[in-house]
Coordinates of C-alpha atoms and ligand atoms in Angstrom, one line a residue:
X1 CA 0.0 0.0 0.0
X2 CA 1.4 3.5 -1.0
X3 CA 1.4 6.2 1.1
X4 CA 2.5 10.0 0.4
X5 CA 3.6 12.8 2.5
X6 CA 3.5 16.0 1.9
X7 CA 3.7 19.4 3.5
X8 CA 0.1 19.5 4.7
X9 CA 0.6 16.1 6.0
X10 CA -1.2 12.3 5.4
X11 CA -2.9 11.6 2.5
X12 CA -5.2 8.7 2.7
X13 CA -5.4 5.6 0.7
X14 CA -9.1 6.7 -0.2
X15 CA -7.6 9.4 -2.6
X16 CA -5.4 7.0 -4.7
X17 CA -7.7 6.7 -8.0
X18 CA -7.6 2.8 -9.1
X19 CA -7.8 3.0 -12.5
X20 CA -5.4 5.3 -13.5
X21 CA -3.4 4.3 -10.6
X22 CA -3.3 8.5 -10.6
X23 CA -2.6 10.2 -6.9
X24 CA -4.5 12.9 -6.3
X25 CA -2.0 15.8 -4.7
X26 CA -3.2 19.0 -3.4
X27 CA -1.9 22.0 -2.8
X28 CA -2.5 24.2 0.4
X29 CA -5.9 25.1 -1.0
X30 CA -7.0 21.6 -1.5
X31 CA -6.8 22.1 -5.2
X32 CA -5.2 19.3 -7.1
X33 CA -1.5 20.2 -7.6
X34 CA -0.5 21.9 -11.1
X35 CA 3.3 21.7 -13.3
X36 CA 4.5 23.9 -15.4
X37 CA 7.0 22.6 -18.0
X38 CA 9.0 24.9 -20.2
X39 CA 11.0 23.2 -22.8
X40 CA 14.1 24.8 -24.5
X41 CA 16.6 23.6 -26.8
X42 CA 16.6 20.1 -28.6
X43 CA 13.8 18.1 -29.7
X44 CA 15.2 15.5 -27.5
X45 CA 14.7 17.9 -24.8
X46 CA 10.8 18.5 -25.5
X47 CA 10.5 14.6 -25.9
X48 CA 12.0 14.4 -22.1
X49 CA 9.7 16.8 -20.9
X50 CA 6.3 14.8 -21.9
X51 CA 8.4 11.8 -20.0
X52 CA 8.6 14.1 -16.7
X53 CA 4.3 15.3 -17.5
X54 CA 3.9 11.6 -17.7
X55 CA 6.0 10.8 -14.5
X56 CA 4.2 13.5 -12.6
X57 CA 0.8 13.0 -13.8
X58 CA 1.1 9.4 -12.1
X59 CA 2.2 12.0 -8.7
X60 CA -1.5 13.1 -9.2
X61 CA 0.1 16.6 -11.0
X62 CA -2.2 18.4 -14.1
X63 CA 0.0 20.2 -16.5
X64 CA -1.0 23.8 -16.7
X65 CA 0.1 26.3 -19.6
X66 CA 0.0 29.1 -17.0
X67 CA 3.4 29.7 -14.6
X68 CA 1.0 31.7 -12.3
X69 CA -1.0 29.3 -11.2
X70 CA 1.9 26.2 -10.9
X71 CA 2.7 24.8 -7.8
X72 CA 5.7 23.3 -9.5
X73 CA 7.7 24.5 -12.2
X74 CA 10.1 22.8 -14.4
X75 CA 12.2 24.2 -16.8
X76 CA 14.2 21.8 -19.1
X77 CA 17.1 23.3 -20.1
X78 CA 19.6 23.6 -23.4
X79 CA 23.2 24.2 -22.4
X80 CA 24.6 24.2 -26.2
X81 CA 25.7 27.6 -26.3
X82 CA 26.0 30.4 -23.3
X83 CA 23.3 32.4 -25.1
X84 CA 20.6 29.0 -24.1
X85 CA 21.7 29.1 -20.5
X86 CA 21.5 33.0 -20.4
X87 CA 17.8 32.7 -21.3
X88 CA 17.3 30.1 -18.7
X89 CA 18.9 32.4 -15.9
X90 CA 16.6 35.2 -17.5
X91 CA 13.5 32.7 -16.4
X92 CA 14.3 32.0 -13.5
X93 CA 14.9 35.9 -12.4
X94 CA 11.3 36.1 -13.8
X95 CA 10.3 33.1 -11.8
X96 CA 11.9 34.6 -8.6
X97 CA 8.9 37.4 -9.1
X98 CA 6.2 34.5 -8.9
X99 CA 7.9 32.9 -5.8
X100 CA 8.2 36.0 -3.6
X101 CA 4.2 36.0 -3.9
X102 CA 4.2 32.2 -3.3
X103 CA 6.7 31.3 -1.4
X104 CA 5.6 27.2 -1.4
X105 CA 6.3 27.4 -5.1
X106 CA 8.6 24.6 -6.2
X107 CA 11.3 25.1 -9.3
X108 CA 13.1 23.3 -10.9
X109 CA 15.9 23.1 -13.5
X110 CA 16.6 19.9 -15.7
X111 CA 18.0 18.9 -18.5
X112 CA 21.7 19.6 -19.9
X113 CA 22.8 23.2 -17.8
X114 CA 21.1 21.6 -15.4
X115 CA 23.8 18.4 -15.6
X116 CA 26.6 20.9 -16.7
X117 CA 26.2 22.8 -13.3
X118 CA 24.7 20.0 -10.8
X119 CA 24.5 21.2 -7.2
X120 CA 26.5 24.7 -8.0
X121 CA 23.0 26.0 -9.9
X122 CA 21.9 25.8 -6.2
X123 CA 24.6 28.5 -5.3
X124 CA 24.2 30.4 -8.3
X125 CA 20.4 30.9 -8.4
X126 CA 19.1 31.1 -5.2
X127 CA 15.6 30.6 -6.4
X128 CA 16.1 27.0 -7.4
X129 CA 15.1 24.3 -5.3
X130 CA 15.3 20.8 -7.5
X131 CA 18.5 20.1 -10.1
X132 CA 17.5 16.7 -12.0
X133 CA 20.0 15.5 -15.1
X134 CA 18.4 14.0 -18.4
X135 CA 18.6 10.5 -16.8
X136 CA 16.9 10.9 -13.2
X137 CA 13.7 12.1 -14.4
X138 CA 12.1 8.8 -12.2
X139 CA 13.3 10.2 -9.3
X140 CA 11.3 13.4 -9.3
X141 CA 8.3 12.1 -7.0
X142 CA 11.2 11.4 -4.7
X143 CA 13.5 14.8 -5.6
X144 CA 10.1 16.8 -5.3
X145 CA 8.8 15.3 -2.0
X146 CA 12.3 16.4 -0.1
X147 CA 11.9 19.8 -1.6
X148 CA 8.0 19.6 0.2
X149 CA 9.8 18.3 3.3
X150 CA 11.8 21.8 2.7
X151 CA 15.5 20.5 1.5
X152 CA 16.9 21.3 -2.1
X153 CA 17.5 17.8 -4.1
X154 CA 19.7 17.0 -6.9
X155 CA 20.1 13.6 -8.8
X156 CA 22.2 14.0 -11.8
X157 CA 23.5 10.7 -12.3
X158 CA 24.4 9.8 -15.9
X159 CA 22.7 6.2 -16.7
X160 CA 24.1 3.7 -19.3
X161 CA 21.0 1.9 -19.1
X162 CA 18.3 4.3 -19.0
X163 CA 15.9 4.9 -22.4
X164 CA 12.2 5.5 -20.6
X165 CA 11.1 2.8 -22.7
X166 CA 8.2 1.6 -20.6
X167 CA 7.1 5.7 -19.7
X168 CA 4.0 6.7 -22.1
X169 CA 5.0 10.3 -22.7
X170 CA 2.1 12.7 -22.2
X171 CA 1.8 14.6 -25.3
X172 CA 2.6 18.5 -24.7
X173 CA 1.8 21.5 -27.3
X174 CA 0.7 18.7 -29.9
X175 CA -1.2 19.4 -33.0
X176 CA -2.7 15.9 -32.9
X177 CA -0.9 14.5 -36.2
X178 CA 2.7 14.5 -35.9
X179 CA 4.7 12.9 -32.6
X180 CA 8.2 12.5 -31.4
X181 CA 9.3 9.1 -30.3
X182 CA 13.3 9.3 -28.8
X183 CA 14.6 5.8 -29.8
X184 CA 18.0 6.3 -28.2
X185 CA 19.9 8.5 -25.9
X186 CA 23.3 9.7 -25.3
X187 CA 26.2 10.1 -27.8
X188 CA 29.5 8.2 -27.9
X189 CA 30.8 11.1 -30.2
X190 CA 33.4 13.5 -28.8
X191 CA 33.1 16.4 -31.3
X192 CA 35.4 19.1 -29.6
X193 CA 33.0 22.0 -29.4
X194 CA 29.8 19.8 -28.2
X195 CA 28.9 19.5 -24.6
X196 CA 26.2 16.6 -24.9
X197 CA 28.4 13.7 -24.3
X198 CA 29.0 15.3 -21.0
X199 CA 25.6 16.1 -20.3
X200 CA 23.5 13.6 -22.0
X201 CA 26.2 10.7 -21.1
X202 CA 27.0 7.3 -23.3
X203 CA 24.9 6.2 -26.3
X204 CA 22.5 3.5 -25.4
X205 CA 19.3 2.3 -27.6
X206 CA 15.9 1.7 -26.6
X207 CA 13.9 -2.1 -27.0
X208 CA 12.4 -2.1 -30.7
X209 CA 9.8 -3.5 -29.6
X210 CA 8.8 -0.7 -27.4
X211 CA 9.4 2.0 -30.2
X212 CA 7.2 0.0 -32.7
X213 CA 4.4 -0.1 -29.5
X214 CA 4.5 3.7 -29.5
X215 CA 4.0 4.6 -33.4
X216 CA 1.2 1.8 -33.2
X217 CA -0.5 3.5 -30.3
X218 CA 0.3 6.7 -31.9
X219 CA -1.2 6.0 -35.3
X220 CA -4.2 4.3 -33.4
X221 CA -5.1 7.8 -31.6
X222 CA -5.1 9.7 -35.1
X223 CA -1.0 10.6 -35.2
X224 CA 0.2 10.3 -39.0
X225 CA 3.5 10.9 -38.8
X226 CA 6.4 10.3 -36.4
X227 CA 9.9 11.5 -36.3
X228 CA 12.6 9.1 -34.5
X229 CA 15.1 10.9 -32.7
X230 CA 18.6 10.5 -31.1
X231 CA 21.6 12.7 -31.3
X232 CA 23.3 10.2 -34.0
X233 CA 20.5 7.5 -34.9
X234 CA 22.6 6.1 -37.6
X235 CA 24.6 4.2 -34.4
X236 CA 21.2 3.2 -33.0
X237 CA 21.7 -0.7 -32.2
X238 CA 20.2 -2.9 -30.0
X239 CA 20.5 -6.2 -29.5
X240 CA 17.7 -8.6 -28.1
X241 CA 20.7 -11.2 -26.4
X242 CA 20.8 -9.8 -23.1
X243 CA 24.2 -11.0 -22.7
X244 CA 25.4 -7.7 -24.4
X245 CA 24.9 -5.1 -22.7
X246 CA 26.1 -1.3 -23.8
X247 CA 27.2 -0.4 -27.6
X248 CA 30.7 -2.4 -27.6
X249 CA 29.6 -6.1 -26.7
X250 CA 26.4 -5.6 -28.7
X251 CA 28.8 -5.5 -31.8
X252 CA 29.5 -9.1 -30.6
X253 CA 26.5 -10.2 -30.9
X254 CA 26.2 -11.6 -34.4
X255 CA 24.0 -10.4 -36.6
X256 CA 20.5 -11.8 -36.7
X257 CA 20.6 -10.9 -32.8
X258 CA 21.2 -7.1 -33.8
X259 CA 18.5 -4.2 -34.6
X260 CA 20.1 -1.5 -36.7
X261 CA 18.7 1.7 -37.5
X262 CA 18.2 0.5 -41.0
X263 CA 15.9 -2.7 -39.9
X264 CA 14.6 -0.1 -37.2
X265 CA 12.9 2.1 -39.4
X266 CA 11.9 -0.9 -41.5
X267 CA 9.6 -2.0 -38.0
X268 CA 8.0 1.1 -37.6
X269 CA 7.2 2.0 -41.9
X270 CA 6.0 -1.5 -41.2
X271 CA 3.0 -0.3 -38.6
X272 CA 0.6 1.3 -41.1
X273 CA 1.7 2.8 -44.7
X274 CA -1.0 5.7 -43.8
X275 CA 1.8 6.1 -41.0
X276 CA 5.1 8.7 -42.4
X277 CA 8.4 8.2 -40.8
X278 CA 11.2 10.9 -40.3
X279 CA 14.3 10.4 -38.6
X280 CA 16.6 12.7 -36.8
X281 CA 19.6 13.3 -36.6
X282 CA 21.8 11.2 -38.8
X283 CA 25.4 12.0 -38.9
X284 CA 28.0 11.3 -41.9
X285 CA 30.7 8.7 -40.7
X286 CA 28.2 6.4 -39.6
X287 CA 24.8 6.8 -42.1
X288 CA 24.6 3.7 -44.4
X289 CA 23.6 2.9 -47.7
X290 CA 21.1 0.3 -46.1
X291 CA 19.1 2.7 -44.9
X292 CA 19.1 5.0 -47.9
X293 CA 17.7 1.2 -49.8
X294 CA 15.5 0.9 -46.9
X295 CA 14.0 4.6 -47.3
X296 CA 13.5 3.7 -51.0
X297 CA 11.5 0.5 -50.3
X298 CA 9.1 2.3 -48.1
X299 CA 6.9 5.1 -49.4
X300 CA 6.1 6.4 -46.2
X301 CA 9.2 6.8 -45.0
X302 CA 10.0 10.3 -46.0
X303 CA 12.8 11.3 -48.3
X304 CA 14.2 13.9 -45.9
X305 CA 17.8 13.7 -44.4
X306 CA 19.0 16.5 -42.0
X307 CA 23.4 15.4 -42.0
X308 CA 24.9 17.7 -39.7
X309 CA 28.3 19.1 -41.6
X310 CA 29.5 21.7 -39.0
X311 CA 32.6 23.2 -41.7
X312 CA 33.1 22.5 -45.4
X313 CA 37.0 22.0 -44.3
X314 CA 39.1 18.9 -43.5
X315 CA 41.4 21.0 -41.5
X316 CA 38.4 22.6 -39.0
X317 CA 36.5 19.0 -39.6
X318 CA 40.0 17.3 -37.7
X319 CA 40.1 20.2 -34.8
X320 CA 36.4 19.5 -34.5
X321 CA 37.0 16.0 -34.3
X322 CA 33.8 15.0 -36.8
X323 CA 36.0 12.1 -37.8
X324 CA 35.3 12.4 -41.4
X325 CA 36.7 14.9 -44.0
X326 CA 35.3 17.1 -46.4
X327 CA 35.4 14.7 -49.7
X328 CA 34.4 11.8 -47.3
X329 CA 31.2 14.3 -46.7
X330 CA 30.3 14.8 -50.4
X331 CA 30.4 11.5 -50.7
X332 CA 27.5 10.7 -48.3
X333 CA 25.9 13.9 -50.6
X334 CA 26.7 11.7 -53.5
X335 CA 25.2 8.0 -52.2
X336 CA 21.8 10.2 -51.3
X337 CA 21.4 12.1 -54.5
X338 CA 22.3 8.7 -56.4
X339 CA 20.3 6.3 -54.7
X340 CA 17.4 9.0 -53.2
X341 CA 17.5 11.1 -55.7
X342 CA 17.7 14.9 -56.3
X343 CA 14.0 15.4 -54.6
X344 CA 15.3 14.3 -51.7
X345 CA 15.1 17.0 -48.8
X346 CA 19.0 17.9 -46.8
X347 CA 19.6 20.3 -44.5
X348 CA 22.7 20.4 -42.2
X349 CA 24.1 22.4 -39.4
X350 CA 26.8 24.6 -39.8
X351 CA 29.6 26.1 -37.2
X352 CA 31.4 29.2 -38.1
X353 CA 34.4 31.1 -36.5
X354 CA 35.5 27.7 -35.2
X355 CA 38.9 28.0 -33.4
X356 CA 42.0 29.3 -36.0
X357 CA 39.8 29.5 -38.9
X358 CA 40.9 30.9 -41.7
X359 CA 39.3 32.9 -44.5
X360 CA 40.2 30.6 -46.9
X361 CA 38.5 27.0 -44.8
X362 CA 35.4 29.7 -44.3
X363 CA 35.5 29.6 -47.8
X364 CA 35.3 25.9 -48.2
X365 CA 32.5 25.9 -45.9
X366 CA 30.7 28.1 -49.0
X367 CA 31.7 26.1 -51.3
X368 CA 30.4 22.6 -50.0
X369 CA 27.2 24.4 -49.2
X370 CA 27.1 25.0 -53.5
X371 CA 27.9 21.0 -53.9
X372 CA 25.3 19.9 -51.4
X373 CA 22.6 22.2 -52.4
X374 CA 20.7 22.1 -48.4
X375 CA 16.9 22.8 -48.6
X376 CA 17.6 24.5 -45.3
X377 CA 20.5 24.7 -42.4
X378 CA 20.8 25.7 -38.8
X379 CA 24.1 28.3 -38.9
X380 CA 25.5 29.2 -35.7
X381 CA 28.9 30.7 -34.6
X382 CA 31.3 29.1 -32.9
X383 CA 30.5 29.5 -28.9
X384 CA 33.3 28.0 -26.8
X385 CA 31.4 25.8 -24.2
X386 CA 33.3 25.2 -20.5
X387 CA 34.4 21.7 -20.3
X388 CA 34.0 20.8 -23.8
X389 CA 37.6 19.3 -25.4
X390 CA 37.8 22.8 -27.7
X391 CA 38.1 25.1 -24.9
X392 CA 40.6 23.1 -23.4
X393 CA 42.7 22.3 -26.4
X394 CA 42.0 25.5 -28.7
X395 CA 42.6 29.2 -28.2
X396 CA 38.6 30.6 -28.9
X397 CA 40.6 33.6 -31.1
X398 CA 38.0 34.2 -33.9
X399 CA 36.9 38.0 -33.4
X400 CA 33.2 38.4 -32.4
X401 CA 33.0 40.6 -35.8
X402 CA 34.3 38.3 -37.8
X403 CA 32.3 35.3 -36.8
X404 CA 29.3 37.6 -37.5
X405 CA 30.2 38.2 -40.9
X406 CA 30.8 35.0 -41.7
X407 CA 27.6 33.7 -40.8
X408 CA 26.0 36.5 -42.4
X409 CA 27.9 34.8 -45.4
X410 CA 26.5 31.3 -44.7
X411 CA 23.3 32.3 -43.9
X412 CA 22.9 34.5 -47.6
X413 CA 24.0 31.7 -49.5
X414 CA 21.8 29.4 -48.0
X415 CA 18.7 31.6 -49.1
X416 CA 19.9 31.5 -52.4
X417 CA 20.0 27.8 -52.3
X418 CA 17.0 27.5 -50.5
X419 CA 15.2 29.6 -52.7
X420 CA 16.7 27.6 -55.9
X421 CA 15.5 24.4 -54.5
X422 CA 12.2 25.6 -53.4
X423 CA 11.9 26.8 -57.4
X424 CA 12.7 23.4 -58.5
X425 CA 9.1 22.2 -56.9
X426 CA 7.0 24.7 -59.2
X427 CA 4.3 23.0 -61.0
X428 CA 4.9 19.4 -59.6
X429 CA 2.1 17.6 -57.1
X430 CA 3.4 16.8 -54.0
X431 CA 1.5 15.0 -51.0
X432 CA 0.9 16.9 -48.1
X433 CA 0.0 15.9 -44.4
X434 CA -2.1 18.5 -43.1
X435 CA -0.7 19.4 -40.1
X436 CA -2.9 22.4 -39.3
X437 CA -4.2 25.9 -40.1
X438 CA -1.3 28.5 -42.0
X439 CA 0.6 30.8 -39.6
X440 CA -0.8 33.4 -41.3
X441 CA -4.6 32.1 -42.2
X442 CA -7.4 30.6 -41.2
X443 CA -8.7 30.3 -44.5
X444 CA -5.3 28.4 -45.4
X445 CA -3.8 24.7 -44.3
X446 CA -0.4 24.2 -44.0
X447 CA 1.4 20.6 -43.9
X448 CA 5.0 19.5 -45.3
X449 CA 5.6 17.4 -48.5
X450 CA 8.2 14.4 -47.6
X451 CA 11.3 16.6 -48.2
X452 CA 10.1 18.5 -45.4
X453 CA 9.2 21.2 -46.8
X454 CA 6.2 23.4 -45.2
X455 CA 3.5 23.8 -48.1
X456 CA 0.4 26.3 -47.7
X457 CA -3.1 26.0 -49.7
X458 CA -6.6 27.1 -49.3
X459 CA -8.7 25.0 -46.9
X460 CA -11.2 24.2 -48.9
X461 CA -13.1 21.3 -47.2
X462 CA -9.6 19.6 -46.4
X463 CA -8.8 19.4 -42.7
X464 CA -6.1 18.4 -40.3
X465 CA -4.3 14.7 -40.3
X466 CA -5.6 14.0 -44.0
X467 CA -2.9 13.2 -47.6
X468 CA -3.4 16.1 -49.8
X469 CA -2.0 16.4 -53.1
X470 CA -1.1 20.0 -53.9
X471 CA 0.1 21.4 -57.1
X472 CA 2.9 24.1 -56.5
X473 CA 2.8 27.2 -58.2
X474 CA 4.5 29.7 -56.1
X475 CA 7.2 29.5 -53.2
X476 CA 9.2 32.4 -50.8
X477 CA 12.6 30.3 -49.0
X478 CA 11.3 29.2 -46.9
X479 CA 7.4 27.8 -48.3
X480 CA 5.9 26.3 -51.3
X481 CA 2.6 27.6 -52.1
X482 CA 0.2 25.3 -54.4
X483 CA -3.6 24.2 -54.6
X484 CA -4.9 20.9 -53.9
X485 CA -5.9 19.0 -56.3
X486 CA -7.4 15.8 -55.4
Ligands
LIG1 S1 27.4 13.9 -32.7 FE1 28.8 15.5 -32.0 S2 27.6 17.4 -32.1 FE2 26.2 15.7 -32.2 S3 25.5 15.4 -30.1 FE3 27.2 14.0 -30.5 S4 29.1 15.1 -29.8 FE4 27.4 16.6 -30.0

């Protein structure tokens, strides 16, 4: 039998709700007890926060989309660059505003700064009561219950086991048709500028099984499309011999025991053809020509790649320690254009300013951007992170001004591009998942074609979570504009 205690004392068994299983907490006015999650950074980082609603909810919590009336508030955090964690630290001085009214407030901080920092965010921001890394997330009920007992708790202890495979996630902010499902977590990559193998630990990949379970029981409640996610998915292996255990023995295993992320996304295109499938993030020494065959068996598997570049030169690529070099790059280009096609949707993410770059290796950055012809990128300068193998090895001595022109570089070019490929789409049909109404009208849908590209088109009598075909006749950068036509 489970009891709870909390600051106002025993709550009986009589309150514990069978079916659900659901505790009912309350808050000094007897009102059942209300989170409020704020999500910033990654998509893995919104996926982990409907794992925490869902770990909660069974605490007898409601989500609430208003901070003012939260008796608990979570925000999980990005620690990428020091701009992310600056905007966090701007929160939580607004926060501090809420908590002088309501002093029994409870916040929290999870996620990456919140593993980067661990028990020093208590010194730093006063205000914060709860620190809780990307693999503790079951221990809130406990973490919370010390802060109701009036301690500050912190578990940010990095798992080499942990994927929430068995936690439902609660859906947050979703439009109904498209879902997240994390498949793996972690990243046994050591690029030199990243911090995520420090605060997202060791690569380990969820059960199959429980990945095909969720897009089933997604497509069953009306989702059409789901995107898999993991900070390198192309190294997503599991193997059902639980002998291995942990990335290196499971390359033991032999092969009919192993689940790569080829015969992965060959399960879940498997669960309905009505179903699309999207994958992020791939990365280019490990994506295989399997799973570009296995993309082109599978209509609904959408012919969309995002393959993180970072530089355009061998030199940086080294320093960054990508562990593959610029020609090795255009030849992953190459394999998707030959066996995907030129329809096939790229983007990539790009670094500028990276430690002793020179004009020239910008240059080349340019230059592979013209050979791979991206639909769209995320461009960033270089921001040295503490801890990460760059700041200790490298000298951050790109000038602020320099960086900034350079990126304004990058980020020209890639409007041209994106404007060039967006042209090539003129007066073909493409199929479009309605994913909702247009940004900018009601009387408009908007979806994205398989190259994931965000097309608009009157409404017509067509409504969200249905195929349409759409004839494209105009486009900006960054949107094709058509009419259906079926
Ligand atoms: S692949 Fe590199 S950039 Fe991506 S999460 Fe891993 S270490 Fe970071």
């Amino acid at each position: 039998m489970e009891k709870v205690i909390s600051d106002i004392g025993i709550i009986s068994e009589k309150e514990k709700n069978s079916e659900t299983g659901l505790i009912s907490k309350e808050n000094n006015s007897g009102k059942k007890k209300k989170l409020y999650v704020e999500s910033y950074g990654c998509q893995m980082n919104f996926s982990d926060s409907e794992i925490v609603t869902s770990i909660l909810a069974k605490e007898g919590y409601d989500t609430t989309s208003d901070s003012t009336e939260a008796d608990l508030i979570l925000i999980n955090t990005c620690s990428i660059r020091e701009r992310a964690e600056q905007t966090v630290r701007n929160r939580l001085n607004h926060f501090n505003g809420l908590k002088k009214k309501r002093p029994e407030l409870t916040v929290g901080v999870l996620g990456c700064m919140a593993e980067r920092l661990k028990s020093k965010l208590l010194e730093e921001e006063k205000i914060v009561d709860l620190v809780v890394g990307p693999d503790a997330y079951r221990d809130l009920p406990n973490l919370v219950s010390q802060v109701d007992d009036g301690h500050k708790a912190v578990n940010t202890f990095l798992s080499r086991e942990e994927t929430y495979a068995d936690i439902s996630p609660v859906r947050l902010n979703s439009n109904g048709v498209t879902a997240f499902i994390s498949i793996m977590r972690g990243c046994d990559n050591m690029c030199s500028f990243c911090v995520v193998p420090f605060t997202r630990g060791r690569e380990r990949s969820r059960d199959p099984q429980s990945i095909v379970n969720e897009a089933r029981d997604l497509f069953e409640n009306g989702y059409r499309e789901v995107t898999l996610l993991g900070q390198n998915v192309d190294s997503y292996k599991w193997s059902s011999n639980k002998e291995f255990k942990g990335k290196a023995q499971i390359e033991k295993a032999n092969e009919q025991e192993i689940v790569n992320f080829a015969r992965l996304l060959e399960m879940v295109a498997n669960v309905h053809q009505d179903l699309r499938v999207r994958f992020s993030t791939s990365h280019p020494k490990d994506i295989t020509d399997e799973v570009l065959y296995t993309m082109i068996r599978h209509e609904n598997i959408c012919k969309y790649i995002h393959l993180p570049v970072q530089s355009g030169n061998t030199r940086i690529l080294e320093m960054m320690n990508r562990t593959y070099t610029r020609n090795g790059y255009i030849n992953k280009i190459d394999a998707i254009r030959d066996i995907l096609g030129e329809e096939c949707g790229i983007s990539s993410d790009m670094i500028v300013g990276f430690c002793s770059e020179t004009e020239k290796e910008h240059k080349d950055t340019l230059s592979l951007m013209d050979y791979a012809q991206y639909d769209f990128s995320y461009m960033f300068m270089y921001s040295e992170r503490p801890g990460t193998l760059a700041e200790k090895k490298y000298e951050n001595d790109i000038p602020e001004e320099i960086k900034k022109k350079r990126l304004n570089e990058i980020i020209e070019k890639q409007q041209e591009i994106s404007l060039a490929r967006n042209k090539r789409d003129l007066k073909k049909v493409h199929k479009i998942l309605v994913e909702g109404f247009s940004k900018r009208s009601d009387k408009h849908l908007q979806g994205r074609n398989s190259a994931n590209k965000v097309v608009v088109f009157p409404k017509a009598a067509f409504k969200k979570g249905q195929y349409v075909n759409v004839m494209v006749n105009d486009c900006t950068t960054a949107t094709l504009i058509g009419e259906a036509v079926n």
